[in-house]
Amino acid sequence: MDVLIGQLATGLSLGSILLLAALGLSLTFGQMGVINMAHGEFIMAGCYTAYVVQQVISSAGVSLLISLVVGFVVGGAMGALLEVTLIQRMYHRPLDTLLVTFGVGLVLQQIARDIFGAPAVNVIAPAWLSGGVEIFGAVVPKTRIFILVLAIACVAALATALKVSPMGRRIRAVVQNRDLAETSGISSRKTDITTFFIGSGLAAVAGVALTMIGSTSPTIGQSYLIDAFLVVVVGGLGQIKGTVIAAFSLGFLNSFIEYNTTASLAKVIVFVIIVIFLQARPQGLFTVRTRSLV
Amino acid sequence: MRAVLGRWQTWAGFGIAAVVLFGVAPVVLSDFRLSLLGKFLCFAIVAVGIGLAWGRGGMLVLGQGVFFGLGGYMMGMHLKIADAQIRGDDVPDFMQIAGVRELPGYWEPFASPAFTLLAIVLLPTAIAAALGFGVFKRRVKGAYFAILSQALAAALAILLVGQTSTGGSNGLNRFRTFFGFTLNDPANRRMLYFIAAGVLLLVVAVVRQLMQSRYGELLVAVRDGEERVRFLGYDPANIKVVAYTVAALFASIAGALFAPIVGFIAPSQVGILPSIAFLIGVAIGGRTTLLGPVLGAIGVAWAQTLFSERFPSEWTYAQGLLFIVVVGFFPAGLAGLGVFLKRRRKAKTEPPPEQATDSDPDTEKVGASS
């Protein structure tokens, strides 16, 4: 029983990390269909933002809260810049976008390596996040709970923004029918840039949060990127609901398989399960029903 | 039906390539450089397959490192067992150091050279066919396929790093013999180069035949309009699976040659980065052409050897920028530049035709598939 609860807690924590990393992608990949391989580097940008902010503001608690805001803006600005300079030229070539943004990712990684050096750097967690909380006999680190809370807050904020704000309505309108949205007077260009800003900003917020549970190196984004993509693929494009369920399912699956085998084998088994799952539901868990052929 | 190249041009091209690879290179280059060229030729063999699957078939194959690694590891396992047998040991040297006394079960069949060669051909083919059928039959989209093939590469690399029985992150290295030929002898290393050159010519010939056949036409048709091909009564999945499997087979053979030529095979050859790096040469050379990928892959590999050790930081920037510039702005690659210049010359000498004839199926709509 203790083992089960321990695994549940690990799974929940892993799921919330996956969710946070994948949430931005569910917007840029899920809603706009852009495969942005530099998304991982936006996560990394968030990590380094937290590091830099902490160098300026030494109080760990204040710097963490400020980093979340600054990170969102930094990541968002990077994403918007990428959209304006490169991605907007390539909306009709999704696979080429993948390779181009991969190139961007390589460059960003090297920039980080040149500025901060290849060895990992650490961000100090504030005192109120040290230690753990006992839940049904299993000790869960407070940093993990912080990430879970942050993930839920981000999902709630994003869902509300998409649902009720005028900006959210514009985003949904452009995703659902670009031409009709344009004829209704919505600037699809501005909306695309906004969507990308939010998606990339969320990646950086994820990065800031990740500094609480591990150290930051230039390749940190890469290690989360593929998992984040898989979450969005399993969840189905275009719906946050799918991303949430997929993130926690994969989190639980991974932690249970990992407990019974090894970490490396668990990754492979989860991959095989995903391929088999896509046999049953090639479009992911939740799909927007459409009559389109492609 | 369009010919990729005319008949006599093809023979002439093959003749020149054969003379350069078998006649000129061994005479001009030192033994060290020749085996370096052999390594580049391995990358070129992978590139030919990618050209077929990606350039012609529109499938973004991001996991070729998986098949490259499978071929390389299977060959490496055989070579390590053979070395151990010559020394009279039960297990390869790195296992002795790790304290393993008995050969792991899955290593045992690789003691047989025939089984190893057969497995190098059959196992990647089977995996690619199974994965391909699973993905394409269910009409999983191009983007999903790209992500899945990447995830496969990441998963295998992680698996290999964690396995002590395949040498962990060091992989398999220090091969002494190759099917009974000692690798210390320069003449035998030269033989490996000749094998790689021969295989490269062979795979280019195979892909040329495929491109020229009805199948090649169908493959391009699937890339440019999958639904139309389906409505014409063909099954696009079968067409795609064949190209994907051929590309996987080529990558596996290339890996199997890479291991003895370079002297190691490791997870660093398998993961996401090396898998995507295979694509850059193909993109630069011209993904839809027959020879573009070959020349592009050799060129990029050569540049990497030249620059990456002395300027590691600048090389990474260059690699990233090459992806951005070539794929983003010149998707047809250098070969596209040739076509572009030819058209301009034509436009200068001839009056422009009434209707824009963008009918070149090789260069149009590159990468437009989803």
XYZ file of C-alpha atoms in Angstrom:
664
model
C 0.000 0.000 0.000
C 2.822 2.378 0.894
C 4.532 1.483 -2.340
C 1.361 2.178 -4.267
C 0.920 5.600 -2.696
C 4.581 6.366 -3.215
C 4.272 5.484 -6.888
C 1.073 7.516 -7.172
C 2.854 10.517 -5.704
C 5.818 10.068 -8.066
C 3.457 9.698 -10.990
C 1.490 12.778 -10.019
C 4.680 14.771 -9.696
C 6.094 13.481 -13.004
C 2.758 14.144 -14.642
C 2.680 17.729 -13.445
C 6.198 18.305 -14.795
C 5.176 16.826 -18.146
C 2.019 18.917 -18.102
C 3.898 22.115 -17.439
C 6.422 21.360 -20.198
C 3.705 20.326 -22.648
C 1.161 23.057 -21.934
C 2.881 25.619 -24.134
C 3.233 23.017 -26.853
C -0.456 22.202 -26.720
C -0.955 25.785 -27.787
C 1.714 26.134 -30.506
C 1.644 22.543 -31.767
C -1.867 21.592 -30.763
C -3.682 24.731 -31.809
C -1.462 26.127 -34.536
C 0.112 22.926 -35.846
C 3.653 24.262 -35.629
C 6.268 21.710 -34.608
C 8.581 23.956 -32.665
C 11.714 22.035 -31.736
C 13.083 25.169 -30.083
C 10.356 24.809 -27.457
C 12.830 22.906 -25.290
C 15.218 25.824 -25.552
C 12.467 28.159 -24.345
C 12.239 25.922 -21.283
C 15.998 26.309 -20.938
C 15.645 30.080 -21.297
C 13.249 30.004 -18.361
C 15.773 28.054 -16.268
C 18.536 30.538 -16.990
C 16.176 33.450 -16.378
C 15.597 32.089 -12.894
C 19.360 31.763 -12.465
C 20.080 35.310 -13.619
C 17.271 36.815 -11.554
C 18.610 35.051 -8.489
C 22.050 36.548 -9.131
C 20.424 39.989 -8.990
C 17.906 39.398 -6.205
C 19.428 37.195 -3.565
C 16.220 36.483 -1.645
C 15.248 33.067 -2.996
C 11.529 33.451 -2.447
C 11.191 36.861 -4.084
C 13.441 35.929 -6.967
C 11.386 32.800 -7.688
C 8.151 34.775 -7.933
C 9.776 37.504 -10.033
C 11.425 34.858 -12.247
C 8.048 33.344 -13.059
C 6.877 36.685 -14.462
C 10.158 37.675 -16.095
C 10.545 34.161 -17.506
C 7.110 34.300 -19.100
C 7.975 37.578 -20.800
C 11.467 36.457 -21.883
C 10.215 33.138 -23.264
C 7.243 34.811 -24.881
C 9.412 37.448 -26.527
C 11.744 34.774 -27.880
C 8.783 32.835 -29.225
C 7.190 35.883 -30.811
C 10.521 36.792 -32.402
C 10.862 33.271 -33.794
C 7.327 33.400 -35.155
C 7.846 36.744 -36.856
C 11.246 35.980 -38.358
C 10.940 32.343 -39.413
C 7.801 30.402 -38.620
C 5.314 32.710 -40.297
C 7.016 32.030 -43.618
C 6.551 28.303 -43.245
C 3.003 27.579 -42.094
C 2.410 25.500 -45.208
C 5.551 23.407 -44.616
C 5.147 21.889 -41.134
C 7.923 19.317 -41.482
C 10.435 21.888 -42.651
C 9.452 24.047 -39.701
C 10.563 21.175 -37.489
C 14.051 21.169 -38.974
C 14.393 24.944 -39.033
C 13.374 25.277 -35.399
C 15.735 22.419 -34.560
C 18.479 24.588 -36.044
C 17.282 27.496 -33.911
C 17.418 25.207 -30.891
C 21.012 24.232 -31.658
C 22.006 27.875 -31.917
C 20.214 28.809 -28.673
C 21.860 25.904 -26.850
C 25.268 27.005 -28.005
C 24.552 30.601 -27.002
C 23.643 29.371 -23.527
C 26.814 27.282 -23.454
C 28.926 30.280 -24.449
C 27.308 32.606 -21.906
C 26.783 30.334 -18.896
C 29.278 27.565 -19.656
C 28.594 23.882 -20.248
C 28.584 22.793 -16.570
C 25.234 22.868 -14.842
C 24.260 25.831 -12.650
C 21.947 25.720 -9.639
C 19.120 27.917 -8.462
C 18.566 27.923 -4.719
C 15.049 27.005 -3.689
C 13.403 29.295 -1.133
C 13.201 28.098 2.454
C 9.430 27.606 2.320
C 9.954 24.976 -0.381
C 12.537 22.937 1.482
C 11.572 19.721 3.177
C 8.616 17.536 2.427
C 5.019 16.915 3.280
C 3.787 13.559 4.476
C 0.786 12.357 2.518
C -0.590 8.948 3.559
C 2.822 7.897 4.799
C 4.711 8.899 1.674
C 6.992 11.938 1.932
C 6.587 14.273 -1.014
C 9.089 17.117 -1.426
C 7.470 20.531 -1.229
C 9.122 21.551 -4.513
C 7.147 18.832 -6.278
C 3.937 20.066 -4.726
C 4.851 23.576 -5.847
C 5.189 22.312 -9.421
C 1.862 20.508 -9.196
C 0.163 23.655 -7.923
C 1.866 25.777 -10.560
C 0.840 23.351 -13.325
C -2.779 23.423 -12.171
C -2.671 27.227 -11.924
C -1.238 27.537 -15.431
C -3.855 25.185 -16.885
C -6.637 27.076 -15.136
C -5.278 30.430 -16.289
C -4.834 29.256 -19.863
C -8.238 27.589 -20.015
C -9.952 30.675 -18.598
C -8.063 32.997 -20.907
C -8.996 30.919 -23.937
C -12.590 30.580 -22.859
C -13.637 34.048 -21.693
C -11.146 36.722 -22.711
C -11.538 38.476 -26.077
C -7.992 37.452 -26.920
C -8.856 33.807 -26.196
C -11.914 34.053 -28.418
C -9.753 35.409 -31.223
C -7.255 32.578 -30.791
C -9.994 29.967 -30.901
C -11.612 31.622 -33.883
C -8.382 31.626 -35.879
C -7.681 27.992 -34.978
C -11.143 26.850 -35.957
C -11.490 28.749 -39.199
C -8.765 31.090 -40.272
C -10.525 32.508 -43.309
C -13.789 33.133 -41.555
C -11.978 34.774 -38.643
C -10.197 37.094 -41.050
C -13.429 38.073 -42.762
C -14.851 38.877 -39.348
C -12.128 41.454 -38.872
C -9.688 39.483 -36.730
C -6.068 39.981 -37.620
C -4.812 36.413 -37.891
C -1.216 37.623 -37.989
C -1.535 39.389 -34.639
C -3.375 36.422 -33.195
C -0.669 34.004 -34.370
C 2.004 36.095 -32.710
C -0.025 36.314 -29.483
C -0.603 32.565 -29.435
C 3.073 31.956 -29.919
C 3.962 34.441 -27.218
C 1.756 32.663 -24.692
C 2.883 29.179 -25.694
C 6.559 30.030 -25.502
C 6.064 32.020 -22.318
C 4.488 28.975 -20.676
C 7.538 26.939 -21.694
C 9.775 29.410 -19.881
C 7.517 29.302 -16.806
C 7.985 25.525 -16.864
C 11.721 26.146 -17.040
C 11.654 28.419 -13.985
C 9.763 25.748 -12.055
C 12.178 23.006 -13.138
C 15.092 24.831 -11.519
C 13.481 23.940 -8.169
C 13.944 20.187 -8.700
C 17.184 19.980 -10.657
C 20.190 21.819 -11.963
C 20.242 23.742 -15.225
C 22.452 22.885 -18.182
C 22.250 24.064 -21.800
C 20.737 20.738 -22.864
C 17.983 20.662 -20.233
C 15.314 21.603 -22.757
C 16.127 18.718 -25.042
C 15.498 16.181 -22.334
C 11.933 17.394 -21.816
C 11.068 18.186 -25.413
C 10.310 14.721 -26.776
C 8.235 13.776 -23.750
C 6.297 17.013 -24.091
C 5.582 16.289 -27.739
C 4.443 12.779 -26.903
C 2.052 14.189 -24.313
C 0.450 16.451 -26.902
C 0.311 13.649 -29.478
C -1.358 11.262 -27.033
C -3.697 13.948 -25.762
C -4.854 14.929 -29.195
C -4.406 18.251 -30.896
C -6.375 21.323 -30.100
C -7.655 20.541 -26.600
C -6.121 21.338 -23.255
C -8.240 18.628 -21.638
C -6.397 15.986 -23.660
C -3.010 17.372 -22.709
C -3.856 17.304 -19.005
C -5.126 13.723 -19.047
C -2.271 12.534 -21.247
C 0.365 14.192 -19.057
C -0.857 12.513 -15.872
C -1.486 9.166 -17.613
C 2.051 9.110 -18.963
C 3.352 10.250 -15.590
C 1.629 7.388 -13.743
C 2.510 4.871 -16.447
C 6.154 5.881 -16.368
C 6.467 5.795 -12.601
C 4.776 2.377 -12.283
C 6.782 0.764 -15.087
C 9.941 2.353 -13.780
C 9.289 0.899 -10.348
C 8.937 -2.590 -11.794
C 11.827 -2.362 -14.277
C 14.465 0.324 -14.811
C 14.319 3.956 -15.849
C 15.736 3.312 -19.314
C 13.518 0.316 -19.994
C 10.470 2.255 -18.797
C 11.030 4.896 -21.493
C 11.110 2.221 -24.187
C 8.027 0.426 -22.862
C 6.087 3.698 -22.646
C 7.070 4.435 -26.230
C 5.790 1.052 -27.390
C 2.547 1.602 -25.480
C 2.134 4.988 -27.175
C 2.618 3.464 -30.632
C 0.049 0.772 -29.845
C -2.303 3.407 -28.410
C -2.037 5.429 -31.609
C -3.182 2.321 -33.484
C -6.455 2.526 -31.634
C -6.737 6.312 -31.651
C -4.489 7.792 -34.343
C -5.661 11.306 -33.502
C -5.013 11.047 -29.782
C -7.408 10.924 -26.826
C -9.580 13.881 -27.704
C -10.115 15.173 -31.179
C -11.906 18.062 -32.699
C -14.408 16.345 -34.966
C -13.919 17.343 -38.529
C -14.861 16.197 -42.004
C -11.480 17.158 -43.379
C -9.491 14.407 -45.076
C -6.149 15.455 -43.712
C 7.806 8.665 -67.389
C 10.588 11.016 -66.548
C 14.069 9.701 -66.386
C 16.113 10.873 -63.435
C 19.137 10.915 -65.680
C 19.563 9.755 -69.273
C 20.846 6.245 -69.835
C 24.297 7.170 -71.092
C 24.617 9.890 -68.489
C 23.904 7.368 -65.784
C 26.540 4.963 -67.028
C 29.016 7.793 -67.425
C 28.233 9.034 -63.922
C 28.676 5.573 -62.442
C 31.899 5.142 -64.390
C 33.313 8.418 -63.094
C 32.223 7.688 -59.521
C 33.756 4.219 -59.679
C 37.027 5.571 -61.065
C 37.179 8.278 -58.387
C 36.274 5.976 -55.499
C 38.277 2.919 -56.543
C 41.066 4.418 -58.669
C 41.875 7.982 -57.678
C 41.071 8.130 -53.949
C 43.200 5.145 -52.823
C 46.187 6.510 -54.751
C 45.907 10.148 -53.714
C 44.826 9.790 -50.086
C 46.900 8.481 -47.198
C 45.624 5.423 -45.331
C 44.282 7.617 -42.538
C 42.386 9.890 -44.900
C 41.115 6.963 -46.908
C 39.491 5.421 -43.874
C 38.101 8.867 -43.020
C 36.551 8.928 -46.481
C 35.215 5.461 -45.757
C 33.401 6.891 -42.730
C 31.928 9.671 -44.886
C 30.771 7.059 -47.389
C 28.856 5.324 -44.568
C 27.013 8.589 -43.897
C 26.398 8.912 -47.631
C 24.771 5.456 -47.678
C 22.364 6.616 -44.948
C 21.763 9.811 -46.911
C 20.731 7.923 -50.046
C 18.001 6.197 -48.057
C 16.877 9.457 -46.462
C 16.754 11.045 -49.899
C 14.347 8.327 -50.988
C 12.094 8.417 -47.921
C 12.182 12.148 -47.195
C 12.928 13.831 -50.516
C 10.882 11.516 -52.708
C 8.365 10.185 -50.220
C 7.872 13.252 -48.038
C 8.348 11.220 -44.842
C 10.528 13.083 -42.398
C 12.622 10.206 -41.062
C 14.107 11.557 -37.862
C 15.067 8.225 -36.366
C 17.648 6.871 -38.786
C 20.148 6.727 -35.947
C 18.103 3.813 -34.598
C 18.740 1.669 -37.646
C 22.298 2.929 -38.021
C 22.874 1.959 -34.411
C 21.182 -1.436 -34.759
C 23.402 -2.329 -37.702
C 26.473 -1.000 -35.971
C 25.806 -2.741 -32.671
C 25.021 -6.074 -34.291
C 28.240 -5.913 -36.296
C 30.109 -4.730 -33.203
C 28.784 -7.625 -31.141
C 29.983 -10.130 -33.710
C 33.419 -8.513 -33.923
C 33.779 -8.463 -30.142
C 32.833 -12.145 -29.865
C 35.223 -13.040 -32.674
C 38.024 -11.133 -30.917
C 37.270 -12.930 -27.661
C 37.317 -16.312 -29.387
C 40.721 -15.578 -30.907
C 42.044 -14.748 -27.441
C 40.386 -17.888 -26.126
C 38.056 -16.019 -23.763
C 34.381 -16.622 -23.224
C 33.355 -12.978 -23.114
C 34.583 -9.722 -24.754
C 37.204 -7.693 -22.891
C 34.867 -4.955 -21.593
C 32.604 -7.570 -20.009
C 35.570 -9.152 -18.239
C 36.381 -5.777 -16.731
C 32.764 -5.434 -15.616
C 33.046 -8.884 -14.029
C 30.663 -10.682 -16.380
C 31.734 -14.322 -16.815
C 29.083 -15.577 -19.165
C 27.944 -14.261 -22.520
C 24.415 -12.757 -22.271
C 21.840 -14.865 -24.072
C 21.068 -12.379 -26.807
C 24.770 -12.123 -27.707
C 25.181 -15.812 -28.436
C 23.686 -16.031 -31.959
C 25.985 -13.206 -33.054
C 28.955 -15.557 -32.779
C 27.904 -16.819 -36.190
C 28.991 -14.504 -39.044
C 26.145 -15.661 -41.281
C 23.545 -14.942 -38.597
C 25.064 -11.516 -37.964
C 24.948 -10.500 -41.617
C 21.425 -11.833 -41.963
C 20.303 -10.008 -38.825
C 21.870 -6.741 -40.010
C 19.659 -6.980 -43.084
C 16.505 -8.487 -41.595
C 16.052 -7.000 -38.124
C 15.956 -3.295 -39.093
C 13.824 -4.188 -42.111
C 11.358 -5.979 -39.877
C 11.263 -3.190 -37.289
C 10.836 -0.496 -39.937
C 8.138 -2.484 -41.716
C 6.236 -3.119 -38.478
C 6.489 0.487 -37.331
C 5.712 1.762 -40.822
C 2.627 -0.402 -41.188
C 1.462 0.543 -37.724
C 1.845 4.238 -38.408
C 0.941 4.630 -42.066
C -1.958 2.167 -42.235
C -3.724 4.132 -39.533
C -2.978 7.332 -41.465
C -1.050 8.855 -38.607
C -0.070 12.286 -39.785
C 3.379 13.288 -41.004
C 4.052 15.409 -37.947
C 3.163 12.537 -35.615
C 5.395 10.199 -37.573
C 8.310 12.620 -37.274
C 7.831 12.874 -33.508
C 7.441 9.119 -33.093
C 10.584 8.350 -35.049
C 12.413 10.866 -32.889
C 11.047 9.341 -29.710
C 12.228 5.932 -30.928
C 15.753 7.300 -31.364
C 15.696 8.854 -27.908
C 14.338 5.666 -26.334
C 16.964 3.417 -27.938
C 19.805 5.755 -26.986
C 18.619 5.806 -23.362
C 18.237 2.027 -23.381
C 21.762 1.533 -24.728
C 23.342 3.894 -22.214
C 21.709 1.916 -19.415
C 22.858 -1.493 -20.656
C 26.205 -2.649 -19.336
C 26.052 -5.635 -21.689
C 26.440 -3.306 -24.689
C 29.184 -1.229 -23.121
C 26.967 1.506 -21.673
C 27.671 4.990 -22.947
C 31.089 3.919 -24.259
C 29.466 1.466 -26.628
C 31.483 -1.196 -28.364
C 34.999 -0.345 -29.448
C 38.536 -1.591 -30.036
C 37.742 -4.165 -32.671
C 40.799 -6.208 -33.654
C 39.540 -8.303 -36.534
C 36.924 -8.139 -39.241
C 35.704 -11.590 -40.280
C 39.176 -13.022 -39.739
C 41.102 -10.085 -41.248
C 43.171 -8.238 -38.706
C 42.320 -4.540 -38.624
C 45.885 -3.515 -37.788
C 46.868 -4.273 -41.355
C 46.447 -1.164 -43.581
C 45.587 -3.412 -46.524
C 42.572 -4.766 -44.627
C 41.439 -1.299 -43.622
C 41.715 -0.392 -47.282
C 39.527 -3.378 -48.082
C 36.866 -2.000 -45.710
C 36.948 1.276 -47.590
C 36.463 -0.577 -50.875
C 33.505 -2.448 -49.422
C 31.916 0.854 -48.331
C 32.520 2.384 -51.749
C 31.039 -0.667 -53.446
C 27.974 -0.631 -51.190
C 27.469 3.081 -51.849
C 27.490 2.538 -55.615
C 25.092 -0.360 -55.163
C 22.566 1.558 -53.048
C 22.692 4.509 -55.444
C 21.958 2.112 -58.294
C 19.075 0.559 -56.368
C 17.552 3.942 -55.542
C 17.953 5.088 -59.136
C 16.018 2.034 -60.307
C 13.344 2.693 -57.679
C 13.062 6.349 -58.635
C 12.684 5.532 -62.321
C 10.197 2.757 -61.862
C 6.425 3.109 -61.627
C 6.943 2.814 -57.895
C 9.095 5.936 -57.884
C 6.371 7.881 -59.660
C 3.818 6.676 -57.127
C 6.061 7.643 -54.244
C 6.334 11.221 -55.498
C 2.587 11.215 -56.086
C 1.975 10.153 -52.491
C 4.228 12.943 -51.293
C 2.411 15.595 -53.290
C -1.149 14.353 -52.970
C -1.728 11.359 -50.761
C -5.511 11.549 -50.963
C -5.478 11.665 -54.741
C -3.339 8.539 -54.867
C -5.770 6.831 -52.492
C -8.714 7.800 -54.653
C -6.933 6.370 -57.673
C -7.068 2.981 -55.981
C -3.597 2.649 -54.555
C -2.812 2.211 -50.884
C -0.390 5.020 -49.960
C 0.587 3.157 -46.769
C 2.200 0.301 -48.713
C 4.086 2.730 -50.911
C 5.400 4.640 -47.916
C 6.338 1.526 -45.950
C 8.565 0.326 -48.785
C 10.510 3.598 -48.951
C 10.803 3.774 -45.162
C 12.010 0.180 -44.955
C 14.568 0.652 -47.723
C 15.892 3.746 -45.943
C 16.117 1.786 -42.678
C 17.960 -1.069 -44.391
C 20.501 1.318 -45.900
C 21.064 2.950 -42.520
C 21.610 -0.440 -40.897
C 24.144 -1.525 -43.528
C 25.908 1.825 -43.159
C 26.074 1.341 -39.398
C 27.466 -2.158 -39.828
C 30.253 -0.738 -42.015
C 30.782 2.274 -39.748
C 31.637 0.131 -36.707
C 34.714 -1.601 -38.165
C 35.834 1.403 -40.256
C 35.741 3.940 -37.428
C 36.427 1.418 -34.695
C 33.484 2.059 -32.413
C 29.714 2.255 -32.171
C 28.119 4.053 -29.245
C 24.816 5.559 -28.077
C 26.163 8.918 -29.271
C 25.596 7.641 -32.830
C 21.997 6.681 -32.099
C 20.188 9.511 -30.310
C 18.170 12.450 -31.571
C 21.034 14.757 -32.467
C 22.940 12.322 -34.718
C 19.652 11.176 -36.239
C 18.685 14.692 -37.270
C 22.255 15.502 -38.242
C 21.959 12.874 -40.989
C 19.348 15.113 -42.586
C 21.393 18.271 -42.976
C 23.666 16.889 -45.688
C 20.649 15.571 -47.536
C 18.947 18.969 -47.337
C 22.029 20.801 -48.546
C 22.693 18.454 -51.447
C 19.093 18.467 -52.599
C 16.739 16.013 -50.987
C 14.786 15.104 -54.119
C 17.794 14.274 -56.253
C 19.719 11.038 -56.537
C 23.248 12.301 -56.018
C 22.550 15.446 -53.983
C 22.232 13.545 -50.683
C 25.465 11.631 -51.361
C 27.508 14.722 -52.092
C 25.814 16.732 -49.344
C 26.454 14.064 -46.718
C 30.106 13.683 -47.691
C 30.527 17.459 -47.763
C 28.975 18.024 -44.344
C 30.869 15.129 -42.764
C 34.088 16.470 -44.235
C 33.393 19.976 -42.940
C 32.553 18.569 -39.523
C 35.873 16.704 -39.315
C 37.661 19.821 -40.446
C 36.036 22.310 -38.089
C 34.284 20.621 -35.188
C 37.402 19.818 -33.180
C 39.148 23.125 -33.578
C 36.045 25.326 -33.414
C 33.412 23.295 -31.534
C 31.314 26.337 -30.646
C 31.391 27.856 -34.111
C 30.622 24.488 -35.673
C 27.425 24.153 -33.658
C 26.381 27.636 -34.748
C 27.163 26.731 -38.345
C 25.154 23.522 -38.052
C 22.152 25.381 -36.645
C 22.358 28.128 -39.235
C 22.671 25.569 -42.036
C 19.381 24.023 -40.915
C 17.711 27.425 -40.734
C 19.016 28.790 -44.020
C 18.938 25.680 -46.199
C 15.652 24.159 -45.065
C 13.951 27.486 -44.474
C 14.971 29.346 -47.572
C 16.441 26.861 -50.069
C 14.426 23.683 -49.524
C 15.598 22.249 -52.821
C 19.230 22.505 -51.724
C 22.209 23.009 -53.996
C 20.568 20.895 -56.673
C 17.717 23.415 -56.672
C 20.275 26.133 -57.258
C 21.391 24.296 -60.403
C 17.834 24.030 -61.689
C 17.242 27.693 -60.863
C 20.329 28.809 -62.788
C 19.416 26.614 -65.756
C 15.950 28.154 -65.883
C 17.390 31.636 -65.769
C 19.732 30.848 -68.621
C 16.830 29.453 -70.604
C 14.692 32.473 -69.822
C 17.437 34.742 -71.113
C 17.928 32.929 -74.419
C 14.317 32.017 -75.119
C 11.239 34.196 -74.997
C 9.260 33.329 -71.871
C 6.540 30.752 -72.515
C 2.932 31.877 -72.443
C 2.027 29.891 -69.385
C 4.241 29.412 -66.385
C 5.391 25.811 -66.659
C 6.298 24.849 -63.154
C 6.063 21.266 -64.174
C 9.280 19.937 -62.739
C 7.957 17.378 -60.257
C 11.366 16.943 -58.698
C 11.720 20.411 -57.321
C 8.179 21.588 -56.858
C 6.301 21.477 -53.615
C 9.220 20.143 -51.701
C 8.245 19.656 -48.116
C 4.701 20.831 -48.654
C 3.329 17.520 -47.468
C 1.972 17.384 -43.993
